[in-house]
């Protein structure tokens, strides 16, 4: 089985004035899910010499959610490139069986760079192989 | 047994430039733990006519924590007043057996007010009785 | 002259572990700029019967920024629809003369809905006319 | 004349479900004001060998504020210690003439430590002398 689901419980202050999870928090959810996966499943060291920085992101908000709900982020890969990964992400209600009724759908492109010079480097081999082995990959460049 | 422990997984963006959980996030943790308890265990309706607003808070930071750690907030009551509750809170590492080695210790005073006029009202009876029944209370006024 | 520039000074905790403004904060900047413009220049009442909710957003991150920098958000309109507005946004360094060297480029689609039933309604006339009069509009549907 | 006032415009997402600035954001305001002062007026380098980390903080919330208000933080020093500074802070409405009607009053204790070993070191001389010269100091240890 492939895939990764990251639990994302909402916080009191995630709700904005309109009483629902603020749109920027969806990006916190997606970034947190991807980074947790990279740290725990693919050996990323956040203090290491290669880091992944955001190059682009997007989100469609399809339903609303609000504290104290607990959400989940489903992690797949839209495109595994030479120096970048574009993640394909779905924000789901806790326990939702599949991606059938997402709260939101998003993408996140990380470019891997040297920590000091911030120049692109190949996707670290440990991350590339963990992606191929454990996640659904829609396209490889 | 009395007490409530609220799980609080850190997010990528909780770490600040110095590589650890930013100090303001401790207050998000404490507020989230207390509000979740009030909603799920004591019948608080966040859209209801009586709401709890922050009157004061404080925190001592005793150790550092950082994403991707999972923390927990232990909830007790320092003072159960007529119109207010002062919470006694400990931020702990996941699974820490007791309050022996807290990451942080804090307080939070909520005053209960009418949603519309924001004037103090007695602590709702459902919350008062849930506090007395389920949490450790250090003082009652 | 058309256009609106919203000042957006960074906060200490906007910098993430990699020492630069976290990607989610760009969305806070764009949303804040658009809502401030709607409130101050187009009569939006955030407690009124019609509110604008996020339907989609996107951002390309072209350069990095970090606290204590002061940024600005340039607000234009990509598409003025019947019930929605898609904003065309540029995050700039303070005082940058035009959109020549943006830190980031983004979009934000707000759908206007009834506060209570959350069903789409026409863009309020005050907002529509303020957009046409004061902002650059790339397309109208 | 002594003193420093830091402008702090609110963001859309600073308002929580109850329609006012969330309590944790006051700590973001105070920390941002103090760090901006230290960087711009006292030569703190956030990438340097000595950093200031939060040891304790507190806040009394005396009035409510909400986006799109612009606030200000007035910075003074409650205690200038050997390795720490306890700041005395007032959150004010923009243009408030003095500390007469604060929105909130708070404290923040920074301990200065080595970036790598995180052990306390004396307050850097540049910061100590800038404090003495430019800010009101209530006590010196």
XYZ file of C-alpha atoms in Angstrom:
564
model
C 0.000 0.000 0.000
C 1.246 3.453 -0.808
C 0.422 6.760 0.756
C 0.782 8.810 3.881
C -1.864 10.465 6.001
C -0.790 13.154 8.428
C -3.114 14.044 11.330
C -3.668 17.782 11.678
C -5.764 18.791 14.695
C -6.959 22.380 14.498
C -6.072 25.008 17.073
C -8.354 27.566 18.664
C -6.697 30.411 16.786
C -6.941 28.671 13.387
C -10.542 29.860 13.172
C -10.787 33.347 11.779
C -13.446 35.992 12.230
C -15.831 34.072 9.997
C -15.677 31.098 12.361
C -13.774 28.720 10.125
C -10.193 27.628 9.544
C -8.325 30.483 7.907
C -7.101 29.851 4.372
C -3.410 30.329 5.226
C -3.622 27.492 7.749
C -4.222 25.012 4.914
C -0.724 25.790 3.721
C 0.620 25.213 7.229
C -1.122 21.845 7.166
C 0.288 20.821 3.794
C 3.821 22.001 4.582
C 3.761 20.286 7.970
C 2.542 17.005 6.477
C 5.207 16.972 3.777
C 8.040 17.967 6.107
C 7.020 15.448 8.743
C 7.001 12.748 6.090
C 10.418 13.831 4.794
C 11.904 13.915 8.315
C 10.404 10.680 9.657
C 10.198 8.551 6.519
C 12.887 9.874 4.220
C 15.716 10.998 6.482
C 15.564 14.749 5.885
C 17.653 16.612 8.439
C 16.319 20.115 8.857
C 19.756 21.211 10.084
C 21.553 19.379 7.270
C 23.367 20.799 4.230
C 20.437 20.306 1.818
C 17.035 21.814 2.523
C 13.766 21.982 0.611
C 12.404 25.469 0.054
C 8.973 26.388 -1.294
C 8.960 27.500 -4.918
C 5.193 27.546 -5.478
C 1.966 26.441 -3.845
C -1.738 26.483 -4.566
C -4.982 25.421 -2.960
C -8.646 25.028 -3.818
C -10.951 25.366 -0.822
C -13.913 23.027 -1.366
C -15.587 22.916 2.039
C -15.088 24.641 5.359
C -13.646 23.208 8.538
C -13.306 24.640 12.013
C -11.756 24.075 15.415
C -12.102 21.728 17.268
C -12.118 19.459 14.204
C -9.233 17.152 13.502
C -8.168 17.034 9.867
C -5.770 14.834 7.934
C -3.492 15.552 4.990
C -3.072 12.876 2.354
C 0.337 13.085 0.685
C 1.093 12.022 -2.904
C 3.504 13.285 -5.541
C 2.368 15.081 -8.671
C 5.831 15.305 -10.176
C 9.197 13.985 -9.104
C 11.763 16.185 -10.823
C 15.534 16.340 -10.850
C 15.893 19.101 -8.271
C 12.287 19.539 -7.172
C 9.206 17.685 -6.007
C 5.664 18.862 -6.594
C 3.441 17.381 -3.944
C -0.188 16.539 -4.569
C -2.113 17.060 -1.357
C -5.632 16.560 -0.083
C -6.961 17.955 3.183
C -9.556 15.527 4.528
C -11.816 15.176 7.520
C -10.477 12.728 10.095
C -11.200 9.177 9.057
C -12.462 10.014 5.571
C -12.032 6.773 3.647
C -10.419 8.202 0.533
C -10.063 11.435 -1.426
C -13.745 11.404 -2.351
C -14.863 14.427 -0.333
C -11.843 16.578 0.326
C -12.042 19.792 2.315
C -9.298 21.164 0.076
C -6.907 20.100 -2.679
C -3.489 21.627 -3.009
C -0.028 21.504 -4.486
C 3.345 22.405 -3.083
C 6.608 22.560 -5.022
C 9.806 22.171 -3.017
C 13.148 22.875 -4.651
C 16.121 21.303 -2.924
C 18.993 23.719 -2.369
C 22.253 23.972 -0.512
C 21.629 25.486 2.903
C 24.365 28.059 2.489
C 24.323 29.076 -1.183
C 20.629 28.335 -1.781
C 21.425 26.924 -5.236
C 19.423 23.979 -6.564
C 20.825 20.496 -6.048
C 19.455 17.078 -7.026
C 16.689 15.675 -4.853
C 18.575 13.763 -2.132
C 18.730 10.072 -2.988
C 17.126 9.008 0.306
C 14.132 11.196 -0.382
C 13.858 10.124 -4.035
C 13.873 6.445 -3.166
C 11.430 6.881 -0.280
C 9.067 8.747 -2.599
C 9.238 6.006 -5.222
C 8.824 3.241 -2.680
C 6.149 4.674 -0.396
C 4.093 7.306 -2.202
C 1.902 7.432 -5.264
C 3.778 9.289 -8.019
C 1.781 10.714 -10.892
C 4.688 11.856 -13.087
C 8.464 11.678 -13.141
C 10.635 14.092 -15.094
C -8.614 10.070 38.348
C -8.585 13.736 37.588
C -6.868 15.641 34.865
C -6.782 16.196 31.138
C -3.915 15.912 28.724
C -4.260 17.536 25.326
C -1.984 16.352 22.498
C -0.318 19.222 20.666
C 1.769 18.175 17.652
C 4.040 20.947 16.419
C 3.856 22.391 12.929
C 6.697 23.212 10.593
C 6.167 26.936 11.005
C 6.078 26.786 14.817
C 9.877 26.747 14.781
C 11.309 30.227 14.610
C 14.619 31.460 13.292
C 16.444 29.992 16.279
C 15.192 26.508 15.377
C 12.784 26.022 18.243
C 9.113 26.472 18.982
C 8.353 30.174 19.140
C 7.251 31.489 22.530
C 3.846 32.704 21.289
C 2.979 29.169 20.192
C 2.965 28.030 23.831
C -0.018 30.296 24.350
C -1.722 28.763 21.303
C -1.122 25.365 22.896
C -2.539 26.336 26.270
C -5.573 28.130 24.811
C -6.288 25.238 22.466
C -6.062 22.674 25.273
C -8.420 24.610 27.542
C -10.936 25.385 24.807
C -10.950 21.813 23.542
C -11.602 20.600 27.073
C -14.399 23.140 27.547
C -16.024 22.215 24.221
C -15.710 18.438 24.451
C -15.965 17.842 28.187
C -17.937 20.780 29.534
C -20.416 21.687 26.824
C -19.056 25.094 25.804
C -20.635 26.283 22.574
C -18.293 28.674 20.825
C -21.288 30.175 19.011
C -23.365 30.347 22.213
C -24.429 33.380 24.262
C -21.640 33.034 26.857
C -17.990 32.969 25.835
C -14.703 32.887 27.717
C -12.271 35.660 26.873
C -8.661 35.930 27.956
C -8.050 38.386 30.785
C -4.432 37.475 31.527
C -1.834 34.835 30.742
C 1.734 34.009 31.642
C 4.371 31.414 30.845
C 7.764 30.297 32.055
C 9.852 28.613 29.362
C 11.949 25.915 31.027
C 13.270 23.856 28.118
C 13.103 24.115 24.353
C 11.063 22.027 21.957
C 10.948 21.909 18.184
C 9.054 20.498 15.230
C 8.511 17.608 14.549
C 8.040 16.959 18.268
C 4.626 16.180 19.669
C 3.842 17.919 22.931
C 1.020 17.606 25.429
C -0.700 20.153 27.646
C -1.755 19.102 31.120
C -4.791 21.047 32.307
C -5.593 21.872 35.942
C -7.291 24.807 37.619
C -5.433 27.281 39.814
C -8.543 29.181 40.853
C -12.221 28.655 40.187
C -13.834 32.059 40.660
C -17.348 33.382 40.340
C -17.002 34.789 36.815
C -13.529 33.574 35.909
C -11.284 30.533 35.830
C -7.519 30.680 36.118
C -6.058 27.606 34.491
C -2.837 26.016 35.677
C -1.095 24.517 32.663
C 1.999 22.462 31.981
C 3.463 21.869 28.532
C 5.053 18.422 28.508
C 6.887 16.172 26.100
C 4.665 13.428 24.683
C 4.311 10.600 27.138
C 6.018 12.368 30.053
C 4.721 10.520 33.117
C 3.859 13.565 35.226
C 4.668 17.242 35.634
C 8.216 16.461 36.766
C 10.078 17.841 33.762
C 7.843 20.356 32.046
C 8.908 22.207 28.922
C 6.903 25.176 30.185
C 4.497 26.164 32.947
C 1.771 28.683 32.372
C -1.440 30.275 33.510
C -4.452 31.526 31.640
C -7.367 33.477 33.092
C -10.647 33.314 31.216
C -13.474 35.641 32.163
C -16.909 34.515 31.052
C -18.899 37.239 29.339
C -22.041 37.707 27.322
C -21.197 37.377 23.635
C -22.944 40.609 22.748
C -22.359 42.988 25.663
C -19.057 41.430 26.766
C -20.015 41.930 30.423
C -18.935 39.337 33.011
C -21.393 36.597 33.874
C -21.089 33.656 36.288
C -19.064 30.682 35.094
C -21.644 28.498 33.293
C -22.890 25.770 35.600
C -21.941 22.987 33.155
C -18.370 24.207 33.094
C -18.197 24.712 36.855
C -19.427 21.233 37.591
C -17.172 19.626 34.961
C -14.180 21.448 36.457
C -15.020 20.239 39.961
C -15.682 16.701 38.827
C -12.850 16.128 36.369
C -9.964 18.493 37.052
C -7.641 19.188 39.928
C -8.637 22.502 41.519
C -6.086 24.293 43.684
C -8.327 27.079 44.988
C -11.946 28.154 44.846
C -13.099 31.708 45.460
C -3.744 56.569 -11.180
C -4.959 53.123 -10.284
C -3.643 50.672 -7.773
C -3.210 50.028 -4.085
C -0.092 49.197 -2.125
C -0.488 47.716 1.325
C 2.454 47.924 3.752
C 3.238 44.588 5.402
C 5.985 44.733 8.033
C 7.270 41.304 8.996
C 7.091 39.921 12.500
C 9.779 38.088 14.415
C 7.882 34.809 14.197
C 7.292 35.077 10.436
C 10.814 33.742 9.900
C 10.905 29.984 9.960
C 13.705 27.614 10.812
C 15.463 28.404 7.539
C 15.698 32.068 8.539
C 13.240 33.481 6.030
C 9.580 34.409 5.874
C 7.527 31.220 5.922
C 5.537 30.488 2.772
C 2.150 30.544 4.529
C 2.775 34.126 5.657
C 2.631 35.293 2.011
C -1.002 34.263 2.025
C -1.569 36.211 5.238
C -0.038 39.212 3.482
C -2.198 38.902 0.385
C -5.414 38.283 2.317
C -4.695 41.179 4.670
C -3.982 43.556 1.784
C -7.175 42.654 -0.058
C -9.377 42.770 3.034
C -7.924 46.077 4.198
C -8.605 47.540 0.756
C -12.168 46.180 0.764
C -12.849 47.536 4.274
C -11.248 50.964 3.888
C -11.832 51.702 0.223
C -14.892 49.711 -0.740
C -17.098 49.668 2.329
C -16.906 45.976 3.221
C -18.310 45.342 6.686
C -16.755 42.226 8.131
C -19.792 41.844 10.403
C -22.236 42.520 7.547
C -24.617 40.127 5.779
C -22.303 39.515 2.792
C -18.758 38.237 3.266
C -15.970 37.198 0.927
C -14.617 33.707 1.479
C -11.526 32.195 -0.108
C -12.269 29.774 -2.924
C -8.707 29.338 -4.237
C -5.264 30.841 -3.911
C -1.801 30.370 -5.346
C 1.667 31.819 -5.015
C 5.034 31.686 -6.754
C 7.944 32.429 -4.450
C 10.594 34.254 -6.480
C 12.985 35.599 -3.861
C 13.293 35.313 -0.103
C 12.524 37.928 2.503
C 12.997 37.981 6.253
C 12.220 39.876 9.417
C 12.863 42.763 10.096
C 12.102 43.642 6.461
C 9.043 45.637 5.574
C 7.200 44.384 2.500
C 4.332 45.755 0.440
C 1.511 44.054 -1.424
C 0.405 45.520 -4.736
C -3.268 44.814 -5.406
C -4.842 44.427 -8.845
C -7.711 42.344 -10.198
C -7.208 39.432 -12.564
C -10.903 38.820 -13.077
C -14.020 40.599 -11.897
C -16.796 37.996 -12.029
C -20.466 38.034 -11.160
C -20.115 36.505 -7.688
C -16.347 36.368 -7.325
C -13.182 38.397 -7.675
C -9.806 36.912 -8.506
C -7.108 39.225 -7.196
C -3.749 39.575 -8.893
C -1.151 40.259 -6.209
C 2.531 41.070 -6.036
C 4.602 40.992 -2.865
C 7.305 43.633 -3.169
C 10.149 45.017 -1.119
C 9.295 48.331 0.535
C 9.620 51.159 -1.923
C 10.136 48.985 -5.001
C 9.147 51.258 -7.898
C 6.950 48.797 -9.772
C 6.310 45.087 -10.193
C 9.696 44.569 -11.838
C 11.359 42.517 -9.119
C 8.650 40.927 -7.026
C 9.441 38.740 -4.039
C 6.341 36.718 -4.913
C 3.358 36.735 -7.272
C 0.026 35.355 -6.227
C -3.669 35.041 -6.831
C -6.611 34.925 -4.506
C -10.217 34.176 -5.457
C -12.907 35.449 -3.121
C -16.476 34.308 -3.584
C -19.080 36.563 -2.002
C -21.649 34.669 0.055
C -24.416 35.295 2.522
C -22.987 35.227 6.028
C -25.618 32.794 7.254
C -26.345 30.444 4.366
C -22.920 30.729 2.723
C -24.512 30.728 -0.730
C -22.974 32.828 -3.519
C -24.400 36.293 -4.086
C -23.420 38.991 -6.583
C -20.315 41.019 -5.794
C -21.647 43.931 -3.689
C -22.153 46.991 -5.856
C -19.925 49.175 -3.658
C -17.055 46.757 -4.093
C -17.637 46.320 -7.823
C -17.625 50.048 -8.480
C -14.584 50.641 -6.253
C -12.702 47.923 -8.125
C -13.569 49.434 -11.499
C -12.735 52.945 -10.379
C -9.562 52.400 -8.379
C -7.838 49.170 -9.407
C -6.357 47.770 -12.573
C -8.707 45.092 -13.905
C -7.324 42.568 -16.386
C -10.588 40.797 -17.257
C -14.302 41.106 -16.564
C -16.731 38.226 -16.895
C 13.572 61.821 25.274
C 13.536 58.124 25.978
C 11.333 55.420 24.632
C 10.478 53.451 21.535
C 7.131 52.911 19.883
C 6.792 50.090 17.396
C 3.908 50.172 14.895
C 2.006 46.888 14.727
C -0.738 46.782 12.086
C -3.092 43.860 12.554
C -3.607 41.161 9.946
C -6.859 39.634 8.802
C -6.083 36.341 10.479
C -5.180 37.950 13.829
C -8.887 38.131 14.608
C -10.154 34.933 16.095
C -13.614 33.432 16.146
C -14.799 36.012 18.658
C -13.943 38.802 16.212
C -10.989 40.281 18.068
C -7.235 39.986 18.085
C -6.284 36.606 19.501
C -4.420 36.662 22.801
C -1.308 34.915 21.423
C -0.857 37.701 18.877
C -0.100 40.168 21.700
C 3.029 38.149 22.385
C 3.940 38.296 18.694
C 3.560 42.062 18.935
C 5.727 42.414 22.031
C 8.443 40.065 20.758
C 8.498 41.792 17.375
C 8.772 45.248 18.951
C 11.637 44.240 21.215
C 13.545 42.355 18.525
C 13.122 45.146 15.994
C 14.462 47.611 18.552
C 17.421 45.336 19.351
C 18.242 44.827 15.653
C 17.817 48.415 14.471
C 18.858 50.393 17.538
C 21.210 48.120 19.450
C 23.080 46.120 16.833
C 21.670 42.657 17.543
C 22.549 40.240 14.763
C 19.996 37.463 14.631
C 22.605 35.241 12.943
C 25.319 36.229 15.412
C 26.953 34.182 18.196
C 24.777 35.621 20.992
C 20.991 35.440 20.849
C 18.208 36.399 23.207
C 15.777 33.627 24.073
C 12.485 33.960 25.914
C 12.612 32.834 29.545
C 9.218 34.127 30.652
C 6.404 36.360 29.480
C 3.076 37.631 30.735
C 0.224 39.816 29.602
C -2.891 41.480 30.993
C -5.569 42.084 28.385
C -7.368 45.307 29.291
C -9.382 46.115 26.176
C -10.031 44.406 22.872
C -8.661 45.321 19.468
C -9.375 43.959 16.013
C -8.244 44.019 12.400
C -8.017 46.409 10.564
C -6.758 48.430 13.530
C -3.171 49.538 13.730
C -1.604 49.146 17.161
C 1.685 50.282 18.657
C 3.962 48.717 21.261
C 5.691 50.999 23.742
C 8.998 49.522 24.895
C 10.610 50.147 28.302
C 12.779 48.024 30.577
C 11.550 46.677 33.897
C 14.894 45.209 34.887
C 18.314 45.244 33.285
C 20.132 42.226 34.679
C 23.558 40.736 34.128
C 22.509 38.092 31.601
C 18.877 39.013 31.074
C 16.530 41.883 30.321
C 12.922 42.025 31.450
C 11.012 44.295 29.126
C 8.056 46.352 30.262
C 5.624 46.643 27.363
C 2.371 48.402 26.629
C 0.169 47.669 23.625
C -1.550 50.909 22.610
C -3.949 52.134 19.980
C -2.217 54.017 17.160
C -1.461 57.553 18.195
C -2.418 57.131 21.864
C -0.550 59.954 23.578
C 0.889 57.950 26.473
C 0.349 54.745 28.440
C -2.901 56.074 29.897
C -5.318 53.711 28.176
C -3.401 50.626 27.143
C -5.036 47.761 25.283
C -2.676 45.418 27.131
C 0.312 45.483 29.466
C 2.968 42.822 29.327
C 6.409 41.652 30.275
C 8.994 39.654 28.419
C 12.233 38.286 29.856
C 15.020 37.565 27.390
C 18.080 35.657 28.532
C 21.140 36.103 26.354
C 22.846 32.841 25.454
C 25.485 31.474 23.145
C 23.855 30.401 19.898
C 25.493 26.995 19.973
C 25.653 25.949 23.621
C 22.620 27.968 24.736
C 24.365 28.887 28.004
C 23.768 32.325 29.540
C 26.247 35.081 28.713
C 26.333 38.732 29.802
C 23.973 41.093 28.018
C 26.002 42.286 24.988
C 27.591 45.644 25.733
C 26.008 47.296 22.668
C 22.567 46.323 23.858
C 23.244 47.317 27.466
C 24.437 50.764 26.515
C 21.598 51.310 24.032
C 19.098 50.359 26.735
C 20.634 52.774 29.214
C 20.859 55.570 26.695
C 17.552 55.273 24.875
C 14.975 53.500 27.043
C 13.365 54.081 30.385
C 14.839 51.594 32.877
C 12.915 50.905 36.061
C 15.503 48.728 37.824
C 19.067 47.527 37.326
C 20.491 44.455 39.009
